[in-house]
Short mmCIF file of C-alpha atoms and ligand atoms in Angstrom, two decimals:
data_model
loop_
_atom_site.label_atom_id
_atom_site.label_comp_id
_atom_site.label_asym_id
_atom_site.label_seq_id
_atom_site.Cartn_x
_atom_site.Cartn_y
_atom_site.Cartn_z
CA MET A 30 6.05 -29.54 23.89
CA SER A 31 7.87 -32.31 22.08
CA ASP A 32 7.66 -30.61 18.73
CA PRO A 33 9.72 -27.40 18.79
CA GLU A 34 8.17 -26.25 15.46
CA LYS A 35 4.79 -25.68 17.13
CA VAL A 36 5.99 -23.30 19.81
CA LEU A 37 4.73 -19.75 19.32
CA VAL A 38 7.64 -17.37 18.94
CA PRO A 39 7.05 -13.82 20.03
CA GLU A 40 7.73 -11.33 17.28
CA ARG A 41 11.09 -9.60 17.65
CA THR A 42 11.59 -8.08 14.23
CA ASP A 43 9.78 -5.97 11.71
CA ASP A 44 10.46 -8.37 8.85
CA ALA A 45 7.21 -10.18 8.18
CA ARG A 46 9.03 -13.15 6.61
CA ALA A 47 10.64 -13.88 9.94
CA VAL A 48 7.30 -14.63 11.51
CA LYS A 49 7.16 -18.39 11.45
CA VAL A 50 3.59 -19.02 12.48
CA ARG A 51 0.27 -17.64 11.47
CA LEU A 52 -1.10 -15.12 13.89
CA ALA A 53 -4.64 -15.32 15.07
CA VAL A 54 -5.79 -12.25 16.92
CA VAL A 55 -8.68 -12.89 19.25
CA GLN A 56 -9.97 -9.83 21.00
CA ASP A 57 -10.19 -10.36 24.71
CA GLU A 58 -13.75 -9.15 24.99
CA GLU A 59 -16.63 -11.26 23.84
CA ARG A 60 -17.03 -10.86 20.09
CA ALA A 61 -19.87 -12.14 17.98
CA THR A 62 -17.37 -12.96 15.20
CA VAL A 63 -15.66 -15.70 17.17
CA GLU A 64 -18.86 -17.42 18.14
CA ARG A 65 -19.51 -20.75 16.50
CA THR A 66 -23.04 -21.39 15.34
CA ASP A 67 -24.91 -24.47 14.36
CA GLU A 68 -27.33 -22.34 12.36
CA PRO A 69 -28.36 -23.73 8.98
CA GLU A 70 -26.64 -21.73 6.27
CA CYS A 71 -26.73 -21.36 2.51
CA MET A 72 -24.34 -19.97 -0.08
CA SER A 73 -24.60 -16.20 -0.71
CA PHE A 74 -24.23 -16.88 -4.39
CA PRO A 75 -26.75 -17.47 -5.79
CA HIS A 76 -29.32 -17.41 -2.97
CA LEU A 77 -28.69 -14.00 -1.40
CA VAL A 78 -27.41 -12.27 -4.53
CA LEU A 79 -30.52 -13.30 -6.44
CA ARG A 80 -32.84 -11.98 -3.74
CA GLU A 81 -30.97 -8.69 -3.62
CA TRP A 82 -31.21 -8.43 -7.38
CA ILE A 83 -34.98 -8.99 -7.28
CA ALA A 84 -35.35 -6.36 -4.54
CA PHE A 85 -33.33 -3.92 -6.63
CA LEU A 86 -35.46 -4.57 -9.72
CA ALA A 87 -38.69 -4.14 -7.76
CA LEU A 88 -37.47 -0.82 -6.35
CA SER A 89 -36.34 0.38 -9.79
CA LEU A 90 -39.64 -0.62 -11.33
CA GLY A 91 -41.58 1.27 -8.66
CA LEU A 92 -39.47 4.40 -9.07
CA VAL A 93 -39.66 4.27 -12.88
CA VAL A 94 -43.45 3.96 -12.82
CA LEU A 95 -43.68 6.82 -10.31
CA SER A 96 -41.42 8.97 -12.48
CA LEU A 97 -43.56 8.29 -15.54
CA LEU A 98 -46.73 9.24 -13.71
CA VAL A 99 -45.76 12.14 -11.46
CA ASN A 100 -43.59 15.10 -12.38
CA ALA A 101 -41.09 16.62 -9.98
CA PRO A 102 -42.24 20.10 -8.99
CA LEU A 103 -40.69 23.11 -10.72
CA GLU A 104 -41.96 26.55 -9.87
CA GLU A 105 -41.05 29.98 -11.22
CA MET A 106 -37.44 31.08 -11.20
CA ALA A 107 -36.08 32.00 -7.76
CA ASN A 108 -37.06 35.51 -6.83
CA PRO A 109 -35.67 37.01 -3.61
CA GLU A 110 -38.26 39.81 -3.81
CA LYS A 111 -41.22 37.48 -3.71
CA THR A 112 -41.58 35.43 -0.53
CA PRO A 113 -44.07 32.61 -1.02
CA ASN A 114 -46.51 32.12 1.82
CA PRO A 115 -45.91 29.67 3.38
CA SER A 116 -42.21 29.05 2.61
CA LYS A 117 -41.55 25.45 3.40
CA ALA A 118 -38.33 23.45 3.67
CA PRO A 119 -38.25 19.88 2.25
CA TRP A 120 -40.48 17.40 4.09
CA TYR A 121 -37.81 15.88 6.35
CA PHE A 122 -37.25 19.31 7.91
CA LEU A 123 -40.92 20.19 8.32
CA GLY A 124 -41.03 18.60 11.77
CA LEU A 125 -38.42 21.14 12.85
CA GLN A 126 -40.20 23.93 11.02
CA GLU A 127 -43.39 22.97 12.81
CA LEU A 128 -41.50 23.28 16.10
CA LEU A 129 -40.50 26.83 15.09
CA HIS A 130 -44.16 27.60 15.52
CA TYR A 131 -43.84 26.90 19.25
CA TYR A 132 -40.23 27.63 20.19
CA PRO A 133 -37.64 30.26 19.26
CA PRO A 134 -35.20 29.21 16.49
CA LEU A 135 -32.44 28.52 19.00
CA VAL A 136 -34.56 25.82 20.63
CA ALA A 137 -36.39 24.46 17.59
CA GLY A 138 -33.60 24.73 15.05
CA VAL A 139 -30.45 24.08 17.07
CA LEU A 140 -30.94 22.64 20.56
CA LEU A 141 -33.68 20.07 19.88
CA PRO A 142 -32.23 18.64 16.62
CA GLY A 143 -28.77 18.68 18.19
CA PHE A 144 -30.15 16.80 21.16
CA VAL A 145 -31.85 14.24 18.89
CA VAL A 146 -28.67 13.55 16.88
CA LEU A 147 -26.62 13.29 20.06
CA SER A 148 -29.09 10.89 21.65
CA LEU A 149 -29.11 8.72 18.53
CA ILE A 150 -25.33 8.50 18.65
CA VAL A 151 -25.11 7.59 22.33
CA VAL A 152 -28.06 5.15 22.25
CA PRO A 153 -25.89 2.00 22.10
CA TYR A 154 -23.47 3.29 24.73
CA PHE A 155 -26.13 4.29 27.21
CA ASP A 156 -26.42 1.67 29.85
CA ILE A 157 -30.18 1.38 30.31
CA ASN A 158 -30.53 0.53 26.65
CA LEU A 159 -28.38 -2.53 26.56
CA ARG A 160 -30.18 -5.25 28.47
CA ARG A 161 -33.62 -4.58 27.07
CA GLU A 162 -35.37 -6.06 30.07
CA ALA A 163 -39.14 -6.21 30.27
CA ILE A 164 -40.45 -3.12 32.06
CA TRP A 165 -42.90 -5.06 34.23
CA ARG A 166 -42.60 -8.50 35.75
CA GLY A 167 -46.01 -8.49 37.36
CA ARG A 168 -48.68 -6.05 38.40
CA SER A 169 -47.28 -2.98 40.06
CA LEU A 170 -49.55 -0.14 41.08
CA PRO A 171 -46.68 2.03 42.36
CA GLY A 172 -44.98 1.43 39.02
CA ALA A 173 -48.05 2.53 37.10
CA LEU A 174 -48.32 5.60 39.32
CA LYS A 175 -44.67 6.48 38.74
CA VAL A 176 -45.11 6.26 34.97
CA LEU A 177 -48.23 8.41 35.08
CA ILE A 178 -46.51 11.07 37.17
CA VAL A 179 -43.57 11.25 34.76
CA THR A 180 -46.02 11.40 31.84
CA ALA A 181 -47.90 14.24 33.50
CA LEU A 182 -44.69 16.17 34.19
CA ILE A 183 -43.46 15.84 30.59
CA SER A 184 -46.89 16.81 29.28
CA LEU A 185 -47.08 19.86 31.54
CA PHE A 186 -43.63 20.90 30.41
CA PHE A 187 -44.66 20.84 26.76
CA ILE A 188 -47.93 22.59 27.52
CA PHE A 189 -46.40 25.52 29.37
CA SER A 190 -42.84 25.90 28.06
CA ALA A 191 -43.88 27.05 24.58
CA ALA A 192 -45.77 29.91 22.98
CA HIS A 193 -48.78 27.57 22.75
CA PRO A 194 -49.23 23.99 24.00
CA VAL A 195 -47.21 21.62 21.80
CA TRP A 196 -50.04 19.14 21.19
CA PRO A 197 -48.03 17.05 18.68
CA ILE A 198 -45.70 16.21 21.57
CA VAL A 199 -48.22 16.18 24.43
CA VAL A 200 -50.68 13.74 22.82
CA PRO A 201 -48.04 11.09 21.95
CA THR A 202 -46.57 11.52 25.44
CA ILE A 203 -49.89 10.69 27.06
CA PHE A 204 -50.49 7.86 24.59
CA VAL A 205 -47.13 6.18 25.25
CA GLY A 206 -47.46 6.83 28.99
CA LEU A 207 -50.80 5.01 29.03
CA LEU A 208 -49.36 2.11 27.02
CA MET A 209 -46.64 1.76 29.62
CA ALA A 210 -48.89 2.12 32.64
CA LEU A 211 -51.71 -0.18 31.48
CA PRO A 212 -50.03 -3.58 32.02
CA ALA A 213 -48.72 -2.44 35.42
CA ALA A 214 -52.19 -1.40 36.53
CA LEU A 215 -54.25 -4.21 34.99
CA GLY A 216 -51.91 -7.21 34.91
CA GLN A 217 -50.71 -9.18 31.90
CA ARG A 218 -53.89 -10.61 30.45
CA PRO A 219 -54.98 -10.52 27.60
CA ALA A 220 -51.95 -11.15 25.39
CA VAL A 221 -51.69 -7.52 24.25
CA LEU A 222 -51.01 -6.43 27.80
CA HIS A 223 -48.40 -9.15 28.20
CA TRP A 224 -46.72 -7.93 25.01
CA LEU A 225 -46.71 -4.35 26.33
CA ALA A 226 -45.33 -5.46 29.69
CA THR A 227 -42.43 -7.35 28.14
CA ARG A 228 -41.20 -4.41 26.02
CA SER A 229 -38.18 -2.56 27.38
CA LEU A 230 -37.79 1.02 28.50
CA PRO A 231 -35.71 1.97 25.42
CA PHE A 232 -38.47 0.51 23.24
CA TYR A 233 -40.92 2.99 24.73
CA ILE A 234 -38.54 5.93 24.53
CA PHE A 235 -37.84 5.24 20.86
CA LEU A 236 -41.54 4.67 20.14
CA TRP A 237 -42.30 8.02 21.73
CA PHE A 238 -39.60 9.75 19.67
CA LEU A 239 -40.91 8.08 16.52
CA ILE A 240 -44.54 9.09 17.05
CA VAL A 241 -43.57 12.66 17.97
CA ALA A 242 -41.31 13.02 14.91
CA THR A 243 -43.97 11.56 12.62
CA ALA A 244 -46.72 13.75 14.07
CA LEU A 245 -44.66 16.95 13.76
CA THR A 246 -43.59 16.11 10.20
CA ALA A 247 -47.11 15.15 9.10
CA ILE A 248 -48.63 18.32 10.57
CA GLY A 249 -45.93 20.53 9.06
CA THR A 250 -46.32 18.88 5.68
CA LEU A 251 -50.07 18.42 5.35
CA PHE A 252 -51.84 20.72 7.78
CA ARG A 253 -50.01 24.03 7.50
CA GLY A 254 -50.85 26.83 5.08
CA PRO A 255 -50.32 30.60 4.72
CA GLY A 256 -48.83 32.18 7.84
CA TRP A 257 -48.38 28.64 9.20
CA SER A 258 -52.14 28.57 9.89
CA PHE A 259 -53.88 25.25 10.39
CA THR A 260 -55.38 23.95 7.15
CA LEU A 261 -57.08 20.75 6.12
CA PRO A 262 -55.43 19.03 3.14
CA TRP A 263 -58.71 17.66 1.77
CA ARG A 264 -60.34 21.09 1.96
CA ASP A 265 -57.53 23.53 1.17
CA GLY A 266 -54.98 21.29 -0.54
CA ILE A 267 -51.34 20.80 0.44
CA TYR A 268 -49.12 23.85 0.56
CA MET B 16 -21.07 -21.11 -23.77
CA SER B 17 -18.79 -23.45 -21.89
CA PHE B 18 -16.26 -22.97 -24.70
CA LEU B 19 -16.34 -19.26 -23.97
CA GLN B 20 -16.04 -19.91 -20.26
CA ARG B 21 -12.87 -21.90 -20.83
CA SER B 22 -11.25 -19.32 -23.09
CA ARG B 23 -8.12 -17.59 -21.92
CA LEU B 24 -9.70 -14.17 -22.21
CA PHE B 25 -12.69 -15.11 -20.06
CA ARG B 26 -10.50 -16.84 -17.49
CA SER B 27 -8.31 -13.76 -17.23
CA ILE B 28 -11.37 -11.76 -16.17
CA VAL B 29 -13.25 -14.31 -14.06
CA ARG B 30 -10.81 -16.85 -12.73
CA HIS B 31 -13.18 -19.54 -11.55
CA GLY B 32 -15.40 -21.85 -13.60
CA LEU B 33 -19.18 -21.98 -13.79
CA PRO B 34 -20.81 -21.45 -10.39
CA ASP B 35 -22.18 -24.97 -10.40
CA SER B 36 -20.26 -26.31 -7.42
CA VAL B 37 -20.15 -25.10 -3.86
CA ARG B 38 -16.47 -24.30 -4.32
CA ASN B 39 -17.06 -22.14 -7.37
CA ARG B 40 -20.04 -20.44 -5.75
CA ALA B 41 -17.84 -19.51 -2.84
CA LEU B 42 -15.26 -18.22 -5.30
CA VAL B 43 -17.86 -15.98 -6.94
CA THR B 44 -18.19 -14.08 -3.69
CA PHE B 45 -14.51 -14.30 -2.79
CA THR B 46 -13.03 -13.15 -6.04
CA ASN B 47 -15.57 -10.57 -7.16
CA PHE B 48 -14.62 -7.12 -5.95
CA PHE B 49 -18.24 -6.02 -5.80
CA LEU B 50 -19.57 -9.12 -4.07
CA HIS B 51 -16.80 -9.73 -1.60
CA ILE B 52 -18.24 -7.13 0.71
CA GLN B 53 -20.80 -9.83 1.47
CA PRO B 54 -20.25 -13.05 3.36
CA VAL B 55 -19.73 -16.28 1.42
CA LYS B 56 -22.36 -18.05 3.46
CA VAL B 57 -25.49 -16.66 5.09
CA ARG B 58 -27.49 -18.11 7.93
CA LEU B 59 -30.97 -18.99 6.73
CA ARG B 60 -32.60 -17.03 9.52
CA ALA B 61 -30.73 -13.91 8.36
CA MET B 62 -32.25 -14.25 4.90
CA GLN B 63 -35.88 -14.07 5.97
CA PHE B 64 -37.56 -11.11 4.34
CA THR B 65 -38.94 -9.77 7.61
CA ARG B 66 -35.48 -9.78 9.19
CA THR B 67 -34.37 -6.67 7.28
CA PHE B 68 -37.17 -5.91 4.79
CA TYR B 69 -34.10 -5.27 2.58
CA LEU B 70 -34.20 -1.68 3.84
CA GLY B 71 -30.42 -1.22 4.06
CA GLY B 72 -29.90 -2.80 0.67
CA LEU B 73 -32.64 -0.70 -0.88
CA SER B 74 -31.10 2.47 0.59
CA ALA B 75 -27.87 1.53 -1.16
CA ALA B 76 -29.83 0.72 -4.34
CA CYS B 77 -31.41 4.18 -4.27
CA PHE B 78 -27.97 5.69 -3.91
CA PHE B 79 -26.83 3.75 -6.97
CA ILE B 80 -29.80 4.96 -9.05
CA LEU B 81 -29.10 8.50 -7.84
CA VAL B 82 -25.46 8.38 -8.90
CA VAL B 83 -26.36 7.14 -12.39
CA THR B 84 -29.18 9.64 -12.98
CA GLY B 85 -27.16 12.37 -11.26
CA VAL B 86 -24.22 11.97 -13.61
CA LEU B 87 -26.58 12.14 -16.59
CA LEU B 88 -28.17 15.30 -15.19
CA MET B 89 -24.73 16.86 -14.77
CA PHE B 90 -24.30 16.73 -18.56
CA TYR B 91 -27.14 19.24 -18.87
CA TYR B 92 -26.63 21.45 -15.85
CA HIS B 93 -24.70 24.67 -15.26
CA PRO B 94 -24.45 25.84 -11.64
CA SER B 95 -24.99 29.52 -12.35
CA VAL B 96 -27.82 32.03 -12.16
CA PRO B 97 -30.08 32.09 -14.19
CA ARG B 98 -28.65 29.28 -16.32
CA ALA B 99 -29.46 26.63 -13.68
CA TYR B 100 -33.17 27.36 -13.93
CA GLU B 101 -33.06 27.54 -17.73
CA ASP B 102 -31.44 24.12 -17.75
CA MET B 103 -34.43 22.78 -15.83
CA LYS B 104 -36.69 24.19 -18.52
CA ASP B 105 -34.48 22.64 -21.18
CA LEU B 106 -34.75 19.28 -19.45
CA GLU B 107 -38.50 19.73 -19.65
CA PHE B 108 -38.80 20.87 -23.26
CA VAL B 109 -35.58 20.14 -25.14
CA VAL B 110 -33.71 17.12 -23.77
CA SER B 111 -35.07 13.71 -24.79
CA SER B 112 -36.57 12.04 -21.72
CA GLY B 113 -35.28 14.99 -19.69
CA VAL B 114 -38.40 15.14 -17.55
CA PHE B 115 -38.18 11.43 -16.83
CA LEU B 116 -34.53 11.73 -15.88
CA ARG B 117 -35.22 14.57 -13.51
CA ASN B 118 -38.26 12.80 -12.03
CA LEU B 119 -36.31 9.62 -11.43
CA HIS B 120 -33.55 11.52 -9.67
CA ARG B 121 -35.98 13.51 -7.55
CA TRP B 122 -38.21 10.63 -6.48
CA SER B 123 -35.27 8.34 -5.78
CA ALA B 124 -33.84 11.03 -3.52
CA HIS B 125 -37.04 11.27 -1.48
CA ALA B 126 -37.26 7.48 -1.40
CA MET B 127 -33.70 7.21 -0.14
CA VAL B 128 -34.24 9.57 2.79
CA ALA B 129 -37.38 7.65 3.74
CA LEU B 130 -35.75 4.21 3.32
CA VAL B 131 -32.72 5.15 5.40
CA MET B 132 -35.01 6.36 8.20
CA LEU B 133 -37.08 3.18 8.01
CA HIS B 134 -33.88 1.11 8.05
CA MET B 135 -32.85 2.87 11.23
CA VAL B 136 -36.22 2.14 12.82
CA ARG B 137 -35.93 -1.53 11.77
CA VAL B 138 -32.45 -1.79 13.28
CA PHE B 139 -33.59 -0.21 16.52
CA PHE B 140 -36.62 -2.41 17.05
CA ALA B 141 -34.56 -5.48 16.19
CA GLY B 142 -32.18 -4.45 18.98
CA ALA B 143 -29.31 -4.68 16.50
CA TYR B 144 -27.74 -1.42 17.68
CA ARG B 145 -26.36 -3.04 20.84
CA PRO B 146 -22.79 -4.27 21.26
CA PRO B 147 -20.92 -5.49 19.30
CA ARG B 148 -22.68 -3.45 16.62
CA GLU B 149 -22.68 -0.15 18.52
CA PHE B 150 -20.11 1.54 16.32
CA ASN B 151 -21.87 0.47 13.14
CA TRP B 152 -24.95 2.20 14.49
CA VAL B 153 -22.87 5.36 14.91
CA ILE B 154 -21.61 5.01 11.32
CA GLY B 155 -25.29 4.64 10.39
CA VAL B 156 -26.19 7.93 12.06
CA VAL B 157 -23.42 9.60 10.05
CA LEU B 158 -24.84 8.02 6.88
CA LEU B 159 -28.28 9.37 7.74
CA LEU B 160 -26.87 12.87 8.17
CA LEU B 161 -24.94 12.57 4.88
CA THR B 162 -28.10 11.39 3.11
CA ILE B 163 -30.09 14.34 4.40
CA GLY B 164 -27.20 16.65 3.50
CA LEU B 165 -27.16 15.30 -0.05
CA SER B 166 -30.88 15.69 -0.44
CA TYR B 167 -30.81 19.19 0.98
CA THR B 168 -27.92 20.46 -1.15
CA GLY B 169 -29.64 19.04 -4.22
CA TYR B 170 -32.82 20.86 -3.31
CA LEU B 171 -31.26 24.25 -4.20
CA LEU B 172 -29.93 23.27 -7.61
CA PRO B 173 -33.08 23.82 -9.76
CA TRP B 174 -33.01 27.46 -8.61
CA ASP B 175 -36.79 27.83 -8.58
CA GLN B 176 -38.91 29.45 -5.89
CA LEU B 177 -39.25 26.16 -4.01
CA ALA B 178 -35.47 25.66 -3.96
CA TYR B 179 -34.64 29.22 -3.06
CA TRP B 180 -37.05 29.58 -0.15
CA GLY B 181 -36.60 26.05 1.12
CA VAL B 182 -32.89 26.72 1.51
CA THR B 183 -33.49 30.19 2.91
CA VAL B 184 -35.71 28.75 5.67
CA GLY B 185 -33.16 26.04 6.50
CA THR B 186 -30.08 28.22 6.58
CA ASN B 187 -31.89 30.81 8.69
CA MET B 188 -32.27 28.08 11.29
CA ALA B 189 -28.50 27.56 11.23
CA ALA B 190 -28.12 31.26 11.93
CA ALA B 191 -29.80 30.67 15.29
CA VAL B 192 -26.72 28.88 16.66
CA PRO B 193 -25.48 31.01 19.56
CA VAL B 194 -22.43 33.24 18.92
CA LEU B 195 -21.29 31.51 15.70
CA GLY B 196 -24.68 31.45 13.94
CA ASP B 197 -24.05 34.15 11.36
CA GLN B 198 -20.59 32.83 10.60
CA ILE B 199 -21.96 29.32 10.07
CA ARG B 200 -24.58 30.64 7.71
CA PHE B 201 -21.96 32.65 5.86
CA LEU B 202 -19.84 29.53 5.53
CA MET B 203 -22.77 27.53 4.15
CA LEU B 204 -23.87 30.18 1.68
CA GLY B 205 -20.64 31.94 0.78
CA GLY B 206 -22.46 35.20 1.48
CA HIS B 207 -25.20 36.80 3.53
CA GLY B 208 -28.06 35.48 1.44
CA VAL B 209 -28.86 32.66 -0.94
CA ASN B 210 -27.14 33.71 -4.17
CA GLU B 211 -24.84 32.39 -6.88
CA ASN B 212 -22.09 31.68 -4.34
CA ALA B 213 -24.46 29.50 -2.38
CA LEU B 214 -25.39 27.68 -5.58
CA ILE B 215 -21.81 26.77 -6.42
CA ARG B 216 -21.13 25.63 -2.83
CA PHE B 217 -24.20 23.44 -2.77
CA TYR B 218 -23.34 22.12 -6.23
CA VAL B 219 -19.82 21.04 -5.29
CA LEU B 220 -21.02 19.48 -2.05
CA HIS B 221 -23.88 17.75 -3.84
CA CYS B 222 -21.95 16.38 -6.82
CA VAL B 223 -18.54 15.65 -5.34
CA VAL B 224 -17.94 15.87 -1.62
CA LEU B 225 -21.04 14.24 -0.15
CA PRO B 226 -21.38 11.41 -2.71
CA LEU B 227 -17.73 10.47 -2.16
CA ALA B 228 -18.17 10.55 1.60
CA LEU B 229 -21.34 8.46 1.35
CA THR B 230 -19.70 5.89 -0.94
CA VAL B 231 -16.88 5.35 1.51
CA GLY B 232 -19.31 5.37 4.43
CA ILE B 233 -21.67 2.78 2.93
CA ALA B 234 -18.77 0.48 2.05
CA LEU B 235 -17.45 0.75 5.60
CA HIS B 236 -20.93 0.18 7.03
CA ILE B 237 -21.72 -2.96 5.05
CA TRP B 238 -18.24 -4.36 5.64
CA ARG B 239 -18.72 -3.84 9.35
CA VAL B 240 -22.01 -5.71 9.30
CA ARG B 241 -19.89 -8.79 8.48
CA LYS B 242 -17.07 -7.96 10.86
CA ASP B 243 -19.50 -7.52 13.73
CA GLY B 244 -20.72 -11.08 13.27
CA GLY B 245 -23.26 -10.75 10.48
CA LEU B 246 -26.83 -9.66 10.94
CA TYR B 247 -28.10 -9.68 14.48
CA LEU B 248 -30.29 -12.70 15.12
CA PRO B 249 -32.29 -12.92 18.33
CA PRO B 250 -31.29 -15.92 20.45
CA LYS B 251 -33.49 -18.91 19.73
CA GLY B 252 -36.23 -19.90 22.13
C1 HEM C 3 -27.05 5.36 3.41
C2 HEM C 3 -27.57 4.78 4.42
C3 HEM C 3 -27.45 3.32 4.83
C4 HEM C 3 -27.17 2.22 4.05
C5 HEM C 3 -26.92 2.15 2.55
C6 HEM C 3 -27.17 1.08 4.95
C7 HEM C 3 -26.96 -0.23 4.54
C8 HEM C 3 -27.06 -1.33 5.38
C9 HEM C 3 -27.14 -2.71 4.95
C10 HEM C 3 -27.14 -3.17 3.48
C11 HEM C 3 -27.24 -3.49 6.05
C12 HEM C 3 -27.43 -5.01 6.07
C13 HEM C 3 -28.75 -5.44 6.65
C14 HEM C 3 -29.97 -4.63 6.34
O1 HEM C 3 -30.25 -4.38 5.16
O2 HEM C 3 -30.64 -4.24 7.30
C15 HEM C 3 -27.19 -2.61 7.21
C16 HEM C 3 -27.22 -3.01 8.54
C17 HEM C 3 -27.15 -2.16 9.64
N1 HEM C 3 -27.33 -0.79 9.61
FE1 HEM C 3 -27.37 0.34 7.93
N2 HEM C 3 -27.42 1.51 6.24
C18 HEM C 3 -27.61 2.87 6.20
C19 HEM C 3 -27.93 3.68 7.27
C20 HEM C 3 -28.01 3.26 8.59
C21 HEM C 3 -28.46 4.06 9.70
C22 HEM C 3 -29.02 5.47 9.58
C23 HEM C 3 -28.32 3.28 10.83
C24 HEM C 3 -28.64 3.62 12.26
C25 HEM C 3 -28.58 4.78 12.79
C26 HEM C 3 -27.78 2.01 10.43
C27 HEM C 3 -27.43 0.99 11.29
C28 HEM C 3 -27.23 -0.32 10.90
C29 HEM C 3 -26.93 -1.42 11.80
C30 HEM C 3 -26.71 -1.32 13.31
C31 HEM C 3 -26.89 -2.57 11.01
C32 HEM C 3 -26.67 -4.01 11.49
C33 HEM C 3 -28.05 -4.60 11.57
C34 HEM C 3 -28.10 -6.02 12.04
O3 HEM C 3 -27.06 -6.58 12.42
O4 HEM C 3 -29.23 -6.57 12.01
N3 HEM C 3 -27.62 2.02 9.06
N4 HEM C 3 -27.10 -1.30 6.77
#
């Protein structure tokens, strides 16, 4: 404290010129930004900028070639009198439209998508997601049993809650349930089972969501024809 | 070349010299408005291709292509019935490279929706959504919704059967919201069915409101990647 110049003076005025020292604000919680690293680094320019430029060119090239080869669809002029059969929304909504086949619009069109968006938003704030601990440390028959019971309950729900069994949800549920239960029942050898055992619970929940969403979208897009009947794309074409 | 680089005019535009020293290379990123959203230095591990598969960057690249082709399409498009559809036919038969322009816009739009979804999946499996990046994940979800909104509002604009019935199916779903459903649908369409009012609403959203929102959102998102400590790297070992 011998040098009075170095003492931090608390701010007492609104005039920025009166602030004698530089302010460094360090948030009290742990922040990645204040961490020092000994990671090897390189300059963004040119190394990163060049790579980004190449990626951009590759994407542009791909899209240009696609646009030269395949024409965007254009049908007859809109005609409110003439309902095409089937009427389909764009592909990213066909998972929802497929759900309309099983559930009333309130469930398929409002509650389920609303629930999905809400879950995506709260994912990083939801406690079980944060630590990403391995689901199994060793063999655990009760654990395997617990997983299988939950799997069975979810499957039963989607078999009986809808107009007809929602197979695009039930099958992935059973698949993911088995993936989770296997390493608990059989132990962690070979390496695949070890890998499965060291994934976290959120990993499996997201995997399940991903497979369900992909299955619903693929079925709605490729396997549905007039009256939302089941069709085979290689036999009847894509509607 | 180096004569040019030393000229007063050039130096008034780009203030630093050739990027041949570390200092000048840092200045390229610092002083360039478009590059300064990036860090000056990157950790080598963060540059590996498999870290990001460039999915976020490619989503932004798609958006850029879409803005350029979209503005060109706007020169030929009238948001009215039946002119909108006739303009599509003109693009096909009258405008030079009109089909190509429309194709590029359409396929880039599909690609963008897919790339943004894949980017989200990449971020999740990397575990990069966890603190301190949790709010950037939320911004990401908003970007995903904006992207889908852009694609969906654009879907109506050609005013063909596909557009008309695709939007009819979607907005009927919105009508299923309890109590407010019909009002929400009315708000979206400017009427009780898909008609010219709906077209102008979708057009304004598609060409002005949503692109502006997405531009701001993407800038915020990429800036926050840096402010949250750069790309998430798993701890070594
Ligand atoms: C228009 C859409 C989007 C654009 C242009 C975009 C762009 C980017 C870019 C350029 C990065 C840098 C690293 C990378 O490429 O992965 C990034 C990172 C990130 N994005 Fe996005 N993004 C978009 C949508 C999303 C969505 C939908 C989510 C999640 C719901 C998301 C969450 C994140 C997170 C958490 C990071 C940090 C990743 C890390 O630290 O490894 N973004 N984004």
